[in-house]
Short mmCIF file of N, CA and C in Angstrom, two decimals:
data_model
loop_
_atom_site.label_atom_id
_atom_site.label_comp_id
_atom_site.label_asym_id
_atom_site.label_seq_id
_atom_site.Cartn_x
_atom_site.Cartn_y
_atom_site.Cartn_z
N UNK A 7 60.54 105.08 92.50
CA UNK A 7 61.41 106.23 92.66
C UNK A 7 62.82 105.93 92.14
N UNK A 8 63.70 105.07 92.36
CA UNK A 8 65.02 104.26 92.22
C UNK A 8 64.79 104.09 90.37
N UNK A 9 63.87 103.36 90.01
CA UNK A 9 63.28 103.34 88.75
C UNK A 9 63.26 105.03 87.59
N UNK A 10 62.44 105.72 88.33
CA UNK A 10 62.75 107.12 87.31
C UNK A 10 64.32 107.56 87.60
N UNK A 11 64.81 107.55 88.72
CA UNK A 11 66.42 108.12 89.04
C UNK A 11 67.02 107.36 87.90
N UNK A 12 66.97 106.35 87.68
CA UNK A 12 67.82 104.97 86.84
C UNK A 12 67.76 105.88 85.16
N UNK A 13 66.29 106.06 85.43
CA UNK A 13 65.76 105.60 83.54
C UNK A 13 66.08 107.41 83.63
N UNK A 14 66.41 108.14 84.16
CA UNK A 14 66.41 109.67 84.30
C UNK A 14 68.35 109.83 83.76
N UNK A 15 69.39 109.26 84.74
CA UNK A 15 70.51 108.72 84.60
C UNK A 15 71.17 108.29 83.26
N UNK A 16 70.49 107.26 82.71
CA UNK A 16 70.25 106.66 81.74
C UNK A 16 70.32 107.30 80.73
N UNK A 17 69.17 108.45 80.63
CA UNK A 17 69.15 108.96 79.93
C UNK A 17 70.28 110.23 79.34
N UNK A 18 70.36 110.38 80.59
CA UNK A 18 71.91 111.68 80.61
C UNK A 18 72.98 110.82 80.08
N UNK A 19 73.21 109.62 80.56
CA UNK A 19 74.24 109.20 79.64
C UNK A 19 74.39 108.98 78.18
N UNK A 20 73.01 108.17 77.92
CA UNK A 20 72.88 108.18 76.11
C UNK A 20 73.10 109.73 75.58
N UNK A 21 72.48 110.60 75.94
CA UNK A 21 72.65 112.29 75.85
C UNK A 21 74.36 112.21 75.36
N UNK A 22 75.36 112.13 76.78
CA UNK A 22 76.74 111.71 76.95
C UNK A 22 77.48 111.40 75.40
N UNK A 23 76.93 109.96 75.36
CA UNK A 23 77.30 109.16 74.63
C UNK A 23 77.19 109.59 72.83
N UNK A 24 76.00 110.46 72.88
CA UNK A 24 75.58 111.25 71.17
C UNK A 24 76.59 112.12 70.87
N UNK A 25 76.80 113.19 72.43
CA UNK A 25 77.43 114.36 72.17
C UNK A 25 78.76 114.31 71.80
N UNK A 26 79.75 113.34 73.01
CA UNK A 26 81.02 113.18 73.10
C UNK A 26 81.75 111.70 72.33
N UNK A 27 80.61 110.41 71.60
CA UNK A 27 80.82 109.91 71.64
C UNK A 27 82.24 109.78 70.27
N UNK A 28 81.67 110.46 69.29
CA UNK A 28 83.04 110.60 68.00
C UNK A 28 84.20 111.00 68.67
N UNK A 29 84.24 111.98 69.55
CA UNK A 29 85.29 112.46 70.49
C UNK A 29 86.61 111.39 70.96
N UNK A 30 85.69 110.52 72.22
CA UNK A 30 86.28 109.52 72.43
C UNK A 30 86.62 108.39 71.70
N UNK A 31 85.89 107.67 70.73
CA UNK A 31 86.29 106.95 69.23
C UNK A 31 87.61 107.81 68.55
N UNK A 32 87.87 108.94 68.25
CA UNK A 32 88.36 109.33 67.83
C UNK A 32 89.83 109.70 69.07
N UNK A 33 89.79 109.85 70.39
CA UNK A 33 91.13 109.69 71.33
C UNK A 33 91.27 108.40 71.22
N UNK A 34 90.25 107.33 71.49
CA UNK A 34 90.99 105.87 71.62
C UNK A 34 91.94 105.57 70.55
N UNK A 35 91.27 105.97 69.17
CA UNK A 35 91.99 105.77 67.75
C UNK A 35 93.61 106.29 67.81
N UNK A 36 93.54 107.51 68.32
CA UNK A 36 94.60 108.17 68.26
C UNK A 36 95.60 107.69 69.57
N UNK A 37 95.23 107.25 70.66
CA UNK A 37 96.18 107.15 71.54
C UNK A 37 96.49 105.82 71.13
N UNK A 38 95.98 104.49 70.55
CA UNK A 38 96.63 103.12 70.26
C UNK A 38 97.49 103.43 68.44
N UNK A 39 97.22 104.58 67.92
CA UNK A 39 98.10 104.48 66.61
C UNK A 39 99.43 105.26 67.63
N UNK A 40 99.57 106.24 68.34
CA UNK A 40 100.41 106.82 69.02
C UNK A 40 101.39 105.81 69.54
N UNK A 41 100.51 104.90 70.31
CA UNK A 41 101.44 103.79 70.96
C UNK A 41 101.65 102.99 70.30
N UNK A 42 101.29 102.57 69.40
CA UNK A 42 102.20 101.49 67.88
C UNK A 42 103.40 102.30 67.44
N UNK A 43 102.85 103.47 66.93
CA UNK A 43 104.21 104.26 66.15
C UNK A 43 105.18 103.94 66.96
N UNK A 44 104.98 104.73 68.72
CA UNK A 44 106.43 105.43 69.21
C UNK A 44 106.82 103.96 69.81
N UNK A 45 106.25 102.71 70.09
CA UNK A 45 106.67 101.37 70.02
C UNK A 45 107.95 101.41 69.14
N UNK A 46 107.08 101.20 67.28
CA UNK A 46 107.84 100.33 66.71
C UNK A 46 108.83 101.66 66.46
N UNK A 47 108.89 103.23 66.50
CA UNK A 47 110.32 104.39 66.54
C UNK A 47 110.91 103.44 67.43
N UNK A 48 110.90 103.18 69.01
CA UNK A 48 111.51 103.35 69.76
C UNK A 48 112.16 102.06 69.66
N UNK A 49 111.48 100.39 68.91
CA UNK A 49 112.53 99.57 68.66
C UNK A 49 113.65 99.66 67.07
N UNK A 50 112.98 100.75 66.91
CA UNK A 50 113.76 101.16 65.44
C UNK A 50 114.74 101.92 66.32
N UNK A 51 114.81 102.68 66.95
CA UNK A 51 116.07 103.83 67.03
C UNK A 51 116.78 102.79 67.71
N UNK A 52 116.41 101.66 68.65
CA UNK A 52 117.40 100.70 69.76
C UNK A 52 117.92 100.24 68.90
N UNK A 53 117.88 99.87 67.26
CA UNK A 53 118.42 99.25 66.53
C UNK A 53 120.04 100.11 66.05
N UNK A 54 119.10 101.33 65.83
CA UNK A 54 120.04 102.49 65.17
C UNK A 54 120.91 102.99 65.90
N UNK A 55 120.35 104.00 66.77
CA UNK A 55 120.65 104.85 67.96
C UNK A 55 120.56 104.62 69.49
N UNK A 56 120.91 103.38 69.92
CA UNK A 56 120.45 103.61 71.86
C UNK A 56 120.59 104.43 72.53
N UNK A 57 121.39 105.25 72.49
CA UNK A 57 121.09 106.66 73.27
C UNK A 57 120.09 107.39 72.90
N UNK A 58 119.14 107.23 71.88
CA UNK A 58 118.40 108.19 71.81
C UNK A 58 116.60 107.64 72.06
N UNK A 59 116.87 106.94 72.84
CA UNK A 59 115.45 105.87 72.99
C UNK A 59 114.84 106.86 74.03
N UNK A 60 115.60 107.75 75.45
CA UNK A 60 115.27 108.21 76.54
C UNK A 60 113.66 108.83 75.84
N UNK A 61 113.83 109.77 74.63
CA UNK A 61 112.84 110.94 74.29
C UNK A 61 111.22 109.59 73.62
N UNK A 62 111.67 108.85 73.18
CA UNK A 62 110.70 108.01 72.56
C UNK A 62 110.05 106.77 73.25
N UNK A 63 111.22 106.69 74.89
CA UNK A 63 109.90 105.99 76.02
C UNK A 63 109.17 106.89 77.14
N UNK A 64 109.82 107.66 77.16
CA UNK A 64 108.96 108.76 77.49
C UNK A 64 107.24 109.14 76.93
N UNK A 65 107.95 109.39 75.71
CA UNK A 65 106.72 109.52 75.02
C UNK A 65 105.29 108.28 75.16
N UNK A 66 106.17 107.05 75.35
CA UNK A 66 105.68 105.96 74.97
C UNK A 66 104.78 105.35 76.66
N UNK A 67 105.51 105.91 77.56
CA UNK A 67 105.03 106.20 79.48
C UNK A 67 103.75 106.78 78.66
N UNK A 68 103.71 108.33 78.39
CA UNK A 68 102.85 109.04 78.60
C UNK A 68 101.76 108.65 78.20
N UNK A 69 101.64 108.24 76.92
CA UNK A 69 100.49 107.77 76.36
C UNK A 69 100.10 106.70 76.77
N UNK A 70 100.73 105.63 77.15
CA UNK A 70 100.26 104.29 77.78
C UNK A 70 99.21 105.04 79.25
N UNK A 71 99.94 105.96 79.71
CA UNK A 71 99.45 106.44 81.07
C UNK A 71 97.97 106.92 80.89
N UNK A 72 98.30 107.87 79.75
CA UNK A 72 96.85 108.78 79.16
C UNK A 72 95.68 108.18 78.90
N UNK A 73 95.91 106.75 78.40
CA UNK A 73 95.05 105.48 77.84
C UNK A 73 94.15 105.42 78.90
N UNK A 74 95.11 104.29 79.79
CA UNK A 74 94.59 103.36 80.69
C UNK A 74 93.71 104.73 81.99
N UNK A 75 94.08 105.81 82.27
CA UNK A 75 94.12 106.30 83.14
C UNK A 75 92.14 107.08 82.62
N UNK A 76 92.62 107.35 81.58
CA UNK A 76 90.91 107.78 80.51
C UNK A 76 90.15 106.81 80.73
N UNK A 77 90.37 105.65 80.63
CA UNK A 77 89.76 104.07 79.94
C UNK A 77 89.27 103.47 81.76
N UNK A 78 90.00 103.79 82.40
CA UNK A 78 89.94 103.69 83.80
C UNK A 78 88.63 104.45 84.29
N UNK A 79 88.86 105.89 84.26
CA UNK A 79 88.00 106.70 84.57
C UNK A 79 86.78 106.51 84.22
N UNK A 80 86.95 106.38 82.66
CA UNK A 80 85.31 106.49 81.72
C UNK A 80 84.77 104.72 82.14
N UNK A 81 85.73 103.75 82.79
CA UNK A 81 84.61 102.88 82.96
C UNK A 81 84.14 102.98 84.57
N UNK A 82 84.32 103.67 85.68
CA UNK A 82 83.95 103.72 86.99
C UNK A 82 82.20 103.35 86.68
N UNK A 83 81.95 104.23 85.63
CA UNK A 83 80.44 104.11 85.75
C UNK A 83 79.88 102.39 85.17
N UNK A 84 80.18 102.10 84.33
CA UNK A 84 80.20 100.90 84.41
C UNK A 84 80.05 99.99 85.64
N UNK A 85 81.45 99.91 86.76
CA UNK A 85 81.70 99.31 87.50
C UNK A 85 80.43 99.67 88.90
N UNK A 86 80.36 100.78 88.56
CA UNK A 86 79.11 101.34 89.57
C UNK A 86 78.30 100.70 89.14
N UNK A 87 77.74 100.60 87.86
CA UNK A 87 76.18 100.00 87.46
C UNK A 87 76.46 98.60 87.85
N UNK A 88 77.44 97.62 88.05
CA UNK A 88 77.49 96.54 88.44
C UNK A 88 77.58 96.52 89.59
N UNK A 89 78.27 96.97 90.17
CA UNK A 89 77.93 97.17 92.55
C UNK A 89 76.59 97.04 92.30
N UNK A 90 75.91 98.09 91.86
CA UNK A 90 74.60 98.23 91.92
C UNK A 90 73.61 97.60 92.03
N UNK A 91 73.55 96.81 90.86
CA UNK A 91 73.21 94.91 90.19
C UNK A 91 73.42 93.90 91.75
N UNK A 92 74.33 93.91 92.02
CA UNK A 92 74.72 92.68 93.01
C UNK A 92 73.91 93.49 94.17
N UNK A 93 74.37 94.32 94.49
CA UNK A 93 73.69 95.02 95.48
C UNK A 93 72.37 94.96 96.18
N UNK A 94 71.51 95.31 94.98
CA UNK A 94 70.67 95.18 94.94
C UNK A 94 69.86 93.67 94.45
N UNK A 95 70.79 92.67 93.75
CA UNK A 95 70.26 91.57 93.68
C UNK A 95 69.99 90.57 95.35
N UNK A 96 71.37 91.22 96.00
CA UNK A 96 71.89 90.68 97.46
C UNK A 96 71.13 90.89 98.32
N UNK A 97 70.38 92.39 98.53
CA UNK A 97 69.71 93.03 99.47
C UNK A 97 68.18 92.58 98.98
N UNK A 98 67.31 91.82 97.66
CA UNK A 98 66.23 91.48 97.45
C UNK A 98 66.30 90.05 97.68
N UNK A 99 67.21 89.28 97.66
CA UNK A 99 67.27 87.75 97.94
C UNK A 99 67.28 87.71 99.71
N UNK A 100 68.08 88.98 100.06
CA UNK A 100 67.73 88.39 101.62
C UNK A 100 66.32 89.04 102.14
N UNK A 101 65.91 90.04 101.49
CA UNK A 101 64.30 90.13 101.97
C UNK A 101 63.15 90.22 101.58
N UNK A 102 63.28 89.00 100.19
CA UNK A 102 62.02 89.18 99.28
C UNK A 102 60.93 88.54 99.47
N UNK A 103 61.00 88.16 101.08
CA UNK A 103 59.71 87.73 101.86
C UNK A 103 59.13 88.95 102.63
N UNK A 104 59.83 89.93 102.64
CA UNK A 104 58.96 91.17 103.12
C UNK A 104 58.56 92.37 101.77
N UNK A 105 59.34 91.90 101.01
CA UNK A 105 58.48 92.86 99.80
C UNK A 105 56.72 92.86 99.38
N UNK A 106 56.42 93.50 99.41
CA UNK A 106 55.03 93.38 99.04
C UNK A 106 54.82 92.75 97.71
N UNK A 107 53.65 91.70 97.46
CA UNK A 107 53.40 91.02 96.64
C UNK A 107 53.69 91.79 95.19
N UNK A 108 52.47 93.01 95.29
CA UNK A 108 52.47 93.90 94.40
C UNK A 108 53.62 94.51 93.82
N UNK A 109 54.65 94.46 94.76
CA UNK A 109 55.96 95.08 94.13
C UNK A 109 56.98 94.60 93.45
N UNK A 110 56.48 92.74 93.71
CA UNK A 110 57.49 92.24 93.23
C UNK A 110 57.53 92.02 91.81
N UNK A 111 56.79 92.00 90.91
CA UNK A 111 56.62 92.44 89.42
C UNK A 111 57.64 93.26 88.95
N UNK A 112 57.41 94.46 89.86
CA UNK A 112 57.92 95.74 89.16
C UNK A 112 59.67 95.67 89.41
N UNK A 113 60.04 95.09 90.83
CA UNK A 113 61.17 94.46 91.27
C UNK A 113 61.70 94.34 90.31
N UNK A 114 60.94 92.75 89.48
CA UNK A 114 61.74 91.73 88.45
C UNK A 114 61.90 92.35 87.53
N UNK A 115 61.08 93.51 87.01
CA UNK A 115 61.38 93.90 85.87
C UNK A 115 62.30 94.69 85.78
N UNK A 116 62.73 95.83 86.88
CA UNK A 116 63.50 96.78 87.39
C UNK A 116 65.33 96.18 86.89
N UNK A 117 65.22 94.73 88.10
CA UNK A 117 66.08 93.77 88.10
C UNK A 117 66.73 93.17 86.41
N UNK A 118 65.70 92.91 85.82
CA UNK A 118 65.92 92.99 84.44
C UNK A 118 66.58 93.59 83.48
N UNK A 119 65.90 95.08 83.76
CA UNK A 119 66.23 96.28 83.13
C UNK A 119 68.04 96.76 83.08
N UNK A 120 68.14 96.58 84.42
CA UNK A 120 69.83 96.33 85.01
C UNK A 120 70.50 95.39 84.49
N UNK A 121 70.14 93.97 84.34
CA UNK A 121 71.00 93.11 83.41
C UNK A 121 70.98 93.20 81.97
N UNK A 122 69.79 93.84 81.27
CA UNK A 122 70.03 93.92 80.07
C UNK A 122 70.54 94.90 79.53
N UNK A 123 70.26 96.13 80.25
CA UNK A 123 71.14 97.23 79.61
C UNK A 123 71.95 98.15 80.51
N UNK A 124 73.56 97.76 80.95
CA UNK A 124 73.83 97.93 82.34
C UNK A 124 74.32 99.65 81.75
N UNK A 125 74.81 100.38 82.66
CA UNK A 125 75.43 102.05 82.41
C UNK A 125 76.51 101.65 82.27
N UNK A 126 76.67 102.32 80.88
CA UNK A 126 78.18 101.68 80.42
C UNK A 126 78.30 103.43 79.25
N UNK A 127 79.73 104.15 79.51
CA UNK A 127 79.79 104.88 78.42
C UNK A 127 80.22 104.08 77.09
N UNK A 128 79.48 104.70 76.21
CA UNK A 128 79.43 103.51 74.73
C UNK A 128 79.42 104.67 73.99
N UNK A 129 80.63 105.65 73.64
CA UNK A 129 80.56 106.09 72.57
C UNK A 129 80.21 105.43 71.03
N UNK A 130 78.91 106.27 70.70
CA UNK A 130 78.65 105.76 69.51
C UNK A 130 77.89 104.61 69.50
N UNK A 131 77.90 104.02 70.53
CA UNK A 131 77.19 102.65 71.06
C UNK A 131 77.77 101.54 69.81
N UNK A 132 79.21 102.03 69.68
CA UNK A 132 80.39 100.85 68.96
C UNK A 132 80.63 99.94 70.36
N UNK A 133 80.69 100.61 71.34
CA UNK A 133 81.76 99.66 72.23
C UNK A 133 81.02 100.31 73.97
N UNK A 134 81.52 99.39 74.69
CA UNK A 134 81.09 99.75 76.28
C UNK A 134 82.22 100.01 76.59
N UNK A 135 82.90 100.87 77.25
CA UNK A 135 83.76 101.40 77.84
C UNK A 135 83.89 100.94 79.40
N UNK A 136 84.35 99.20 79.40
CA UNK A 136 84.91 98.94 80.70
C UNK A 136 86.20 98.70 81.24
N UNK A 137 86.41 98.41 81.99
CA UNK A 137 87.60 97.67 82.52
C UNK A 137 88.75 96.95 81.55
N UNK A 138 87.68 96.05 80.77
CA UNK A 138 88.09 94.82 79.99
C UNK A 138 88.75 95.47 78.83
N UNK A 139 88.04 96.54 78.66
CA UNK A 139 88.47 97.38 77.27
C UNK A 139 90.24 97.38 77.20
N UNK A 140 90.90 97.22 78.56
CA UNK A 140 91.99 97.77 78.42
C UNK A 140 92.63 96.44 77.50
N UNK A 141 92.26 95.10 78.04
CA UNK A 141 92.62 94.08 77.38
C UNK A 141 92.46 94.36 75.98
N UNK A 142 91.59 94.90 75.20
CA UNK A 142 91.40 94.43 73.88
C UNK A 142 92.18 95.55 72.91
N UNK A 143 92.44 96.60 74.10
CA UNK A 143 93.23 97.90 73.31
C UNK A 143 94.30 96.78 73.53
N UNK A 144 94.97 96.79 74.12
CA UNK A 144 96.38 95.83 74.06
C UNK A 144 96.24 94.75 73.27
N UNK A 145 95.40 94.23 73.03
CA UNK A 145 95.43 93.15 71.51
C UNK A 145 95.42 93.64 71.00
N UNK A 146 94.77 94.69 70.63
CA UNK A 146 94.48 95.35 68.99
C UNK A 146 96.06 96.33 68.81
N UNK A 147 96.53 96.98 69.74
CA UNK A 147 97.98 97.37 69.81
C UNK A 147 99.06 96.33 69.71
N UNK A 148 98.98 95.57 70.03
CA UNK A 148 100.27 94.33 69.73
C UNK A 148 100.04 93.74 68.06
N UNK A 149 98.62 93.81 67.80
CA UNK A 149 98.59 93.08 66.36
C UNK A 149 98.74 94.19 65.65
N UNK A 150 98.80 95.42 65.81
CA UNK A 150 99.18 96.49 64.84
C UNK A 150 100.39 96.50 64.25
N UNK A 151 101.18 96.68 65.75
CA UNK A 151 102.23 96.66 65.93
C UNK A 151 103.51 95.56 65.35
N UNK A 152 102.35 94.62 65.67
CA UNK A 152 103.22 93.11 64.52
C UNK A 152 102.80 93.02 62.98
N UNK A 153 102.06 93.72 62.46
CA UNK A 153 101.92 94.34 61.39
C UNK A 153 103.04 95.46 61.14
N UNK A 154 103.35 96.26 61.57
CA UNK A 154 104.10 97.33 61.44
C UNK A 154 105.22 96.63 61.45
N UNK A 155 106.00 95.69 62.25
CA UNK A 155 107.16 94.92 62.46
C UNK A 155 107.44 94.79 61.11
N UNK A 156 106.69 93.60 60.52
CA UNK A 156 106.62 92.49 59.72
C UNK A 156 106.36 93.41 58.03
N UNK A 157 105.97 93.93 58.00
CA UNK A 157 106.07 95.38 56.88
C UNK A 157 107.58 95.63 56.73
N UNK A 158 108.57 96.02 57.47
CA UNK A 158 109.75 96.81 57.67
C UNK A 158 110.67 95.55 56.84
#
């Protein structure tokens, strides 16, 4: 039963992932070129203009906010499919002397199924949309960005 709910789930997300996935590829794209630009404006105008930085960290709040706060959201499911994993790895180690023989096959494979392909939104199935993601947008934004520097 837990098994069709999963592979039923599963399936709504790959669905997810076809429909919306250019969507989101295409906001991530746009919110880390957003936050390079109004970066390297906003250490360009501190150069030029300091009074006029107020309008260009603003800008520079919002989108940082918009990011992490999306990137946050879209990985809950992720973080759920991993509770899940432990959860259920925790609750079969303390009673896999009362499982029925017969079940425990289907268990391991179940158990399996969860480590190899956890619920993760993957637009495009380029990328898993977790937690960690936020780290690598911030690398890939700082090396832009020191590109953009080092250009000028």
């Amino acid at each position: 039963l837990v098994w069709n709910e999963y592979e039923l789930l599963s399936g709504l997300i790959g669905k997810a992932n076809r429909f919306l996935g250019s969507f989101v590829v295409i906001t991530h794209g746009i919110r880390i070129f957003g936050i390079c630009s109004v970066t390297y404006s906003l250490l360009h105008k501190y150069q030029t203009e300091p009074m006029a930085m107020g309008q260009y960290l603003s800008s520079l709040i919002m989108q940082v906010f918009c990011l992490v706060f999306n990137t946050l959201l879209a990985s809950r499911l992720y973080c759920v499919s991993a509770r899940l994993r432990s959860t259920l790895a925790a609750l079969l180690s303390a009673h896999w002397d009362s499982v029925p023989k017969d079940d425990q096959p289907v268990i391991t494979l179940f158990l399996g199924r969860l480590q190899s392909e956890p619920l993760a939104a993957s637009p495009l199935h380029l990328y898993n949309i977790s937690p960690s993601l936020l780290l690598s947008i911030a690398s890939l934004s700082i090396t832009y960005l020191v590109i953009l520097l080092q250009s000028k």
